[in-house]
């Protein structure tokens, strides 16, 4: 049982490039989330999903897109990367009405 | 909309002394409350939660938290701090009827335990 896994661990992008952050969970959780954590700050919700085929915006969705074609996977797409998207990105999952389980994070730098 | 305040950016405590990390919240209706810990270059780890029942909740690594409805607080405590407890601590809240189980996090409190 690997829990929540994220790839890559680190990435450097140039302004305007695109990339997909991968997130997979093997706990059969219905709910999945993407957060960003800026230096010295708390977590801000980007997008979330309550099940396969269902996604919704969180607090800071601009510049990002998500899809949820399976229960296990919840990729986050960055289009036209900007320096403001430099952050650490965390994926999480949870069963209904319970605590969230977090992945190890992806550290992204946009130059 | 719900919110969480962690009024202290950093808490310093000597090893062996009791520690308290403060958290206050604002939410409509009854809250679900959580504490998470983050070690350097790691994801958040769940420590404990309050859903209902006893106001004193016990969690991992000897931590506990007290829910106080009248003061809308959920302070994290430990009777005797360890150097290994040094980390970043986050309080989070979710409304009782939140269908998406979404959490609102506080800004975090850095706990420094000195030998």
mmCIF file of C-alpha atoms in Angstrom:
data_model
loop_
_atom_site.group_PDB
_atom_site.id
_atom_site.type_symbol
_atom_site.label_atom_id
_atom_site.label_comp_id
_atom_site.label_asym_id
_atom_site.label_seq_id
_atom_site.Cartn_x
_atom_site.Cartn_y
_atom_site.Cartn_z
ATOM 1 C CA UNK A 1 0.000 0.000 0.000
ATOM 2 C CA UNK A 2 1.940 2.996 -1.301
ATOM 3 C CA UNK A 3 -0.669 5.605 -0.288
ATOM 4 C CA UNK A 4 -0.507 8.792 -2.370
ATOM 5 C CA UNK A 5 2.348 9.033 -4.866
ATOM 6 C CA UNK A 6 3.363 12.085 -6.885
ATOM 7 C CA UNK A 7 5.713 12.502 -9.830
ATOM 8 C CA UNK A 8 7.995 14.215 -10.524
ATOM 9 C CA UNK A 9 9.620 15.233 -7.229
ATOM 10 C CA UNK A 10 11.273 18.302 -8.767
ATOM 11 C CA UNK A 11 10.875 20.202 -11.997
ATOM 12 C CA UNK A 12 12.175 23.409 -13.518
ATOM 13 C CA UNK A 13 10.078 24.975 -16.276
ATOM 14 C CA UNK A 14 10.638 27.924 -18.523
ATOM 15 C CA UNK A 15 7.950 30.604 -18.767
ATOM 16 C CA UNK A 16 5.278 29.508 -21.207
ATOM 17 C CA UNK A 17 6.016 25.781 -21.018
ATOM 18 C CA UNK A 18 3.375 23.264 -19.982
ATOM 19 C CA UNK A 19 3.532 20.167 -17.827
ATOM 20 C CA UNK A 20 1.411 17.625 -15.994
ATOM 21 C CA UNK A 21 1.894 16.735 -12.352
ATOM 22 C CA UNK A 22 0.895 13.151 -11.712
ATOM 23 C CA UNK A 23 -0.942 11.907 -8.618
ATOM 24 C CA UNK A 24 -2.032 8.343 -7.874
ATOM 25 C CA UNK A 25 -3.610 6.811 -4.786
ATOM 26 C CA UNK A 26 -4.131 3.122 -4.063
ATOM 27 C CA UNK A 27 -6.522 3.445 -1.114
ATOM 28 C CA UNK A 28 -9.714 3.539 -3.208
ATOM 29 C CA UNK A 29 -10.577 6.995 -1.864
ATOM 30 C CA UNK A 30 -13.382 8.857 -3.564
ATOM 31 C CA UNK A 31 -12.065 12.335 -2.821
ATOM 32 C CA UNK A 32 -8.850 13.814 -4.205
ATOM 33 C CA UNK A 33 -7.330 17.281 -3.965
ATOM 34 C CA UNK A 34 -4.559 19.454 -5.303
ATOM 35 C CA UNK A 35 -2.953 22.116 -3.107
ATOM 36 C CA UNK A 36 -0.119 24.553 -3.528
ATOM 37 C CA UNK A 37 2.113 25.685 -0.691
ATOM 38 C CA UNK A 38 4.090 28.864 -1.137
ATOM 39 C CA UNK A 39 7.152 29.499 1.080
ATOM 40 C CA UNK A 40 6.180 30.160 4.684
ATOM 41 C CA UNK A 41 2.490 29.854 3.909
ATOM 42 C CA UNK A 42 -0.326 27.419 4.456
ATOM 43 C CA UNK A 43 -1.936 25.285 1.789
ATOM 44 C CA UNK A 44 -4.333 26.671 -0.792
ATOM 45 C CA UNK A 45 -6.769 24.399 -2.610
ATOM 46 C CA UNK A 46 -6.450 24.455 -6.399
ATOM 47 C CA UNK A 47 -8.946 21.799 -7.517
ATOM 48 C CA UNK A 48 -10.729 18.863 -5.983
ATOM 49 C CA UNK A 49 -12.721 15.823 -7.084
ATOM 50 C CA UNK A 50 -15.428 13.856 -5.288
ATOM 51 C CA UNK A 51 -15.232 10.919 -7.678
ATOM 52 C CA UNK A 52 -14.253 9.769 -11.145
ATOM 53 C CA UNK A 53 -15.560 12.180 -13.761
ATOM 54 C CA UNK A 54 -16.324 14.954 -11.247
ATOM 55 C CA UNK A 55 -14.025 17.901 -10.586
ATOM 56 C CA UNK A 56 -14.491 21.379 -9.170
ATOM 57 C CA UNK A 57 -12.497 24.533 -8.562
ATOM 58 C CA UNK A 58 -10.925 25.395 -5.261
ATOM 59 C CA UNK A 59 -9.580 28.706 -4.018
ATOM 60 C CA UNK A 60 -6.832 29.281 -6.639
ATOM 61 C CA UNK A 61 -7.701 27.436 -9.897
ATOM 62 C CA UNK A 62 -6.481 29.972 -12.464
ATOM 63 C CA UNK A 63 -3.721 28.639 -14.707
ATOM 64 C CA UNK A 64 -4.467 25.001 -13.894
ATOM 65 C CA UNK A 65 -6.658 22.187 -15.167
ATOM 66 C CA UNK A 66 -7.496 18.739 -13.853
ATOM 67 C CA UNK A 67 -9.180 15.557 -14.968
ATOM 68 C CA UNK A 68 -10.355 12.466 -13.078
ATOM 69 C CA UNK A 69 -10.939 9.569 -15.426
ATOM 70 C CA UNK A 70 -10.281 6.891 -12.790
ATOM 71 C CA UNK A 71 -10.605 6.649 -9.013
ATOM 72 C CA UNK A 72 -6.835 6.268 -8.657
ATOM 73 C CA UNK A 73 -5.466 9.127 -10.765
ATOM 74 C CA UNK A 74 -5.870 12.883 -10.511
ATOM 75 C CA UNK A 75 -3.365 14.708 -12.760
ATOM 76 C CA UNK A 76 -2.859 18.479 -12.568
ATOM 77 C CA UNK A 77 -2.070 20.300 -15.808
ATOM 78 C CA UNK A 78 -0.192 23.611 -15.938
ATOM 79 C CA UNK A 79 -0.640 25.496 -19.183
ATOM 80 C CA UNK A 80 1.652 28.411 -20.045
ATOM 81 C CA UNK A 81 3.705 28.303 -16.863
ATOM 82 C CA UNK A 82 4.328 31.610 -15.085
ATOM 83 C CA UNK A 83 6.778 32.542 -12.294
ATOM 84 C CA UNK A 84 3.782 32.941 -9.957
ATOM 85 C CA UNK A 85 3.271 29.184 -10.221
ATOM 86 C CA UNK A 86 6.591 28.488 -8.539
ATOM 87 C CA UNK A 87 5.498 26.519 -5.495
ATOM 88 C CA UNK A 88 5.329 23.106 -3.873
ATOM 89 C CA UNK A 89 2.322 21.120 -5.039
ATOM 90 C CA UNK A 90 0.665 18.516 -2.863
ATOM 91 C CA UNK A 91 -1.908 15.959 -3.864
ATOM 92 C CA UNK A 92 -4.174 14.417 -1.216
ATOM 93 C CA UNK A 93 -6.965 11.876 -1.009
ATOM 94 C CA UNK A 94 -9.588 10.995 1.570
ATOM 95 C CA UNK A 95 -12.468 8.645 2.152
ATOM 96 C CA UNK A 96 -15.830 10.283 2.655
ATOM 97 C CA UNK A 97 -15.949 12.447 5.779
ATOM 98 C CA UNK A 98 -12.490 11.635 7.020
ATOM 99 C CA UNK A 99 -8.944 12.983 7.203
ATOM 100 C CA UNK A 100 -6.899 13.637 4.088
ATOM 101 C CA UNK A 101 -3.758 11.691 3.213
ATOM 102 C CA UNK A 102 -1.010 13.652 1.490
ATOM 103 C CA UNK A 103 1.600 12.786 -1.091
ATOM 104 C CA UNK A 104 5.259 13.840 -0.734
ATOM 105 C CA UNK A 105 4.905 16.868 -3.014
ATOM 106 C CA UNK A 106 6.333 18.215 -6.261
ATOM 107 C CA UNK A 107 8.660 21.212 -6.077
ATOM 108 C CA UNK A 108 8.162 23.335 -9.194
ATOM 109 C CA UNK A 109 10.269 26.302 -10.241
ATOM 110 C CA UNK A 110 9.291 28.487 -13.201
ATOM 111 C CA UNK A 111 12.094 30.662 -14.580
ATOM 112 C CA UNK B 1 -16.848 30.783 4.469
ATOM 113 C CA UNK B 2 -14.703 29.093 7.072
ATOM 114 C CA UNK B 3 -11.337 30.322 8.305
ATOM 115 C CA UNK B 4 -8.540 29.218 10.622
ATOM 116 C CA UNK B 5 -6.138 31.403 12.566
ATOM 117 C CA UNK B 6 -2.856 30.273 14.041
ATOM 118 C CA UNK B 7 -1.740 33.402 15.865
ATOM 119 C CA UNK B 8 1.884 32.365 16.446
ATOM 120 C CA UNK B 9 4.287 31.980 13.545
ATOM 121 C CA UNK B 10 6.739 30.207 15.832
ATOM 122 C CA UNK B 11 6.658 28.574 19.247
ATOM 123 C CA UNK B 12 9.862 27.891 21.139
ATOM 124 C CA UNK B 13 9.977 25.409 23.981
ATOM 125 C CA UNK B 14 12.660 23.546 25.884
ATOM 126 C CA UNK B 15 12.801 19.774 25.660
ATOM 127 C CA UNK B 16 10.794 18.170 28.447
ATOM 128 C CA UNK B 17 8.523 21.192 28.906
ATOM 129 C CA UNK B 18 4.848 21.192 27.932
ATOM 130 C CA UNK B 19 3.938 22.754 24.604
ATOM 131 C CA UNK B 20 0.836 24.441 23.232
ATOM 132 C CA UNK B 21 0.196 25.446 19.634
ATOM 133 C CA UNK B 22 -2.864 27.658 19.306
ATOM 134 C CA UNK B 23 -5.667 27.475 16.757
ATOM 135 C CA UNK B 24 -8.970 29.318 16.479
ATOM 136 C CA UNK B 25 -11.547 28.771 13.787
ATOM 137 C CA UNK B 26 -14.668 30.198 12.230
ATOM 138 C CA UNK B 27 -17.216 27.953 10.523
ATOM 139 C CA UNK B 28 -20.959 27.699 10.047
ATOM 140 C CA UNK B 29 -22.433 24.893 12.066
ATOM 141 C CA UNK B 30 -20.498 22.139 13.765
ATOM 142 C CA UNK B 31 -16.869 21.764 12.721
ATOM 143 C CA UNK B 32 -14.584 18.929 11.857
ATOM 144 C CA UNK B 33 -11.140 19.962 13.181
ATOM 145 C CA UNK B 34 -7.741 18.531 12.311
ATOM 146 C CA UNK B 35 -4.078 18.920 13.156
ATOM 147 C CA UNK B 36 -1.349 18.022 10.679
ATOM 148 C CA UNK B 37 2.432 18.068 11.017
ATOM 149 C CA UNK B 38 4.936 18.737 8.238
ATOM 150 C CA UNK B 39 8.591 17.785 8.499
ATOM 151 C CA UNK B 40 11.119 19.414 6.137
ATOM 152 C CA UNK B 41 10.659 18.448 2.485
ATOM 153 C CA UNK B 42 7.774 16.125 3.335
ATOM 154 C CA UNK B 43 4.018 16.088 2.846
ATOM 155 C CA UNK B 44 1.582 16.730 5.665
ATOM 156 C CA UNK B 45 0.977 13.928 8.163
ATOM 157 C CA UNK B 46 -2.284 13.575 10.069
ATOM 158 C CA UNK B 47 -1.968 13.950 13.851
ATOM 159 C CA UNK B 48 -5.509 13.991 15.227
ATOM 160 C CA UNK B 49 -9.071 15.086 14.589
ATOM 161 C CA UNK B 50 -12.203 16.181 16.403
ATOM 162 C CA UNK B 51 -15.515 15.121 14.917
ATOM 163 C CA UNK B 52 -17.800 14.785 17.913
ATOM 164 C CA UNK B 53 -17.738 13.452 21.471
ATOM 165 C CA UNK B 54 -15.089 14.161 24.089
ATOM 166 C CA UNK B 55 -13.573 17.603 23.879
ATOM 167 C CA UNK B 56 -10.090 16.217 24.565
ATOM 168 C CA UNK B 57 -8.786 14.303 21.588
ATOM 169 C CA UNK B 58 -5.671 12.139 21.705
ATOM 170 C CA UNK B 59 -3.559 11.567 18.616
ATOM 171 C CA UNK B 60 -0.234 10.349 17.331
ATOM 172 C CA UNK B 61 3.166 10.820 19.013
ATOM 173 C CA UNK B 62 1.653 11.806 22.376
ATOM 174 C CA UNK B 63 -0.143 14.883 21.060
ATOM 175 C CA UNK B 64 -3.611 15.887 22.157
ATOM 176 C CA UNK B 65 -5.964 18.751 21.416
ATOM 177 C CA UNK B 66 -8.822 20.336 23.276
ATOM 178 C CA UNK B 67 -11.950 21.465 21.487
ATOM 179 C CA UNK B 68 -13.539 24.527 23.081
ATOM 180 C CA UNK B 69 -16.792 25.446 21.373
ATOM 181 C CA UNK B 70 -17.405 28.676 23.268
ATOM 182 C CA UNK B 71 -13.946 29.994 22.420
ATOM 183 C CA UNK B 72 -13.944 28.384 18.934
ATOM 184 C CA UNK B 73 -10.499 27.015 19.653
ATOM 185 C CA UNK B 74 -8.684 23.742 19.062
ATOM 186 C CA UNK B 75 -5.252 24.090 20.671
ATOM 187 C CA UNK B 76 -2.646 21.370 20.204
ATOM 188 C CA UNK B 77 -0.804 20.224 23.321
ATOM 189 C CA UNK B 78 1.834 17.807 24.493
ATOM 190 C CA UNK B 79 2.881 17.304 28.134
ATOM 191 C CA UNK B 80 6.600 16.861 27.421
ATOM 192 C CA UNK B 81 8.202 18.135 24.210
ATOM 193 C CA UNK B 82 10.888 16.262 22.287
ATOM 194 C CA UNK B 83 13.517 17.741 19.991
ATOM 195 C CA UNK B 84 12.075 15.481 17.281
ATOM 196 C CA UNK B 85 8.734 17.326 17.597
ATOM 197 C CA UNK B 86 10.336 20.314 15.862
ATOM 198 C CA UNK B 87 8.303 20.789 12.686
ATOM 199 C CA UNK B 88 5.599 22.890 11.054
ATOM 200 C CA UNK B 89 2.096 22.369 12.439
ATOM 201 C CA UNK B 90 -1.136 23.118 10.611
ATOM 202 C CA UNK B 91 -4.652 23.370 11.993
ATOM 203 C CA UNK B 92 -7.533 22.783 9.563
ATOM 204 C CA UNK B 93 -11.320 22.981 9.653
ATOM 205 C CA UNK B 94 -14.126 21.517 7.606
ATOM 206 C CA UNK B 95 -17.837 22.260 8.032
ATOM 207 C CA UNK B 96 -19.877 19.317 9.288
ATOM 208 C CA UNK B 97 -22.012 19.232 6.158
ATOM 209 C CA UNK B 98 -19.186 19.714 3.664
ATOM 210 C CA UNK B 99 -19.947 17.236 0.915
ATOM 211 C CA UNK B 100 -16.497 17.579 -0.604
ATOM 212 C CA UNK B 101 -14.694 17.125 2.693
ATOM 213 C CA UNK B 102 -12.666 20.210 1.844
ATOM 214 C CA UNK B 103 -10.307 21.597 4.434
ATOM 215 C CA UNK B 104 -9.358 25.179 5.134
ATOM 216 C CA UNK B 105 -5.861 25.387 6.606
ATOM 217 C CA UNK B 106 -4.297 27.890 8.929
ATOM 218 C CA UNK B 107 -1.002 29.513 8.009
ATOM 219 C CA UNK B 108 1.024 27.108 10.123
ATOM 220 C CA UNK B 109 3.098 27.399 13.304
ATOM 221 C CA UNK B 110 6.722 26.415 13.429
ATOM 222 C CA UNK B 111 7.551 24.542 16.618
ATOM 223 C CA UNK B 112 11.169 24.670 17.754
ATOM 224 C CA UNK B 113 12.129 22.382 20.629
ATOM 225 C CA UNK B 114 15.588 23.077 22.020
ATOM 226 C CA UNK B 115 17.663 20.558 23.963
#
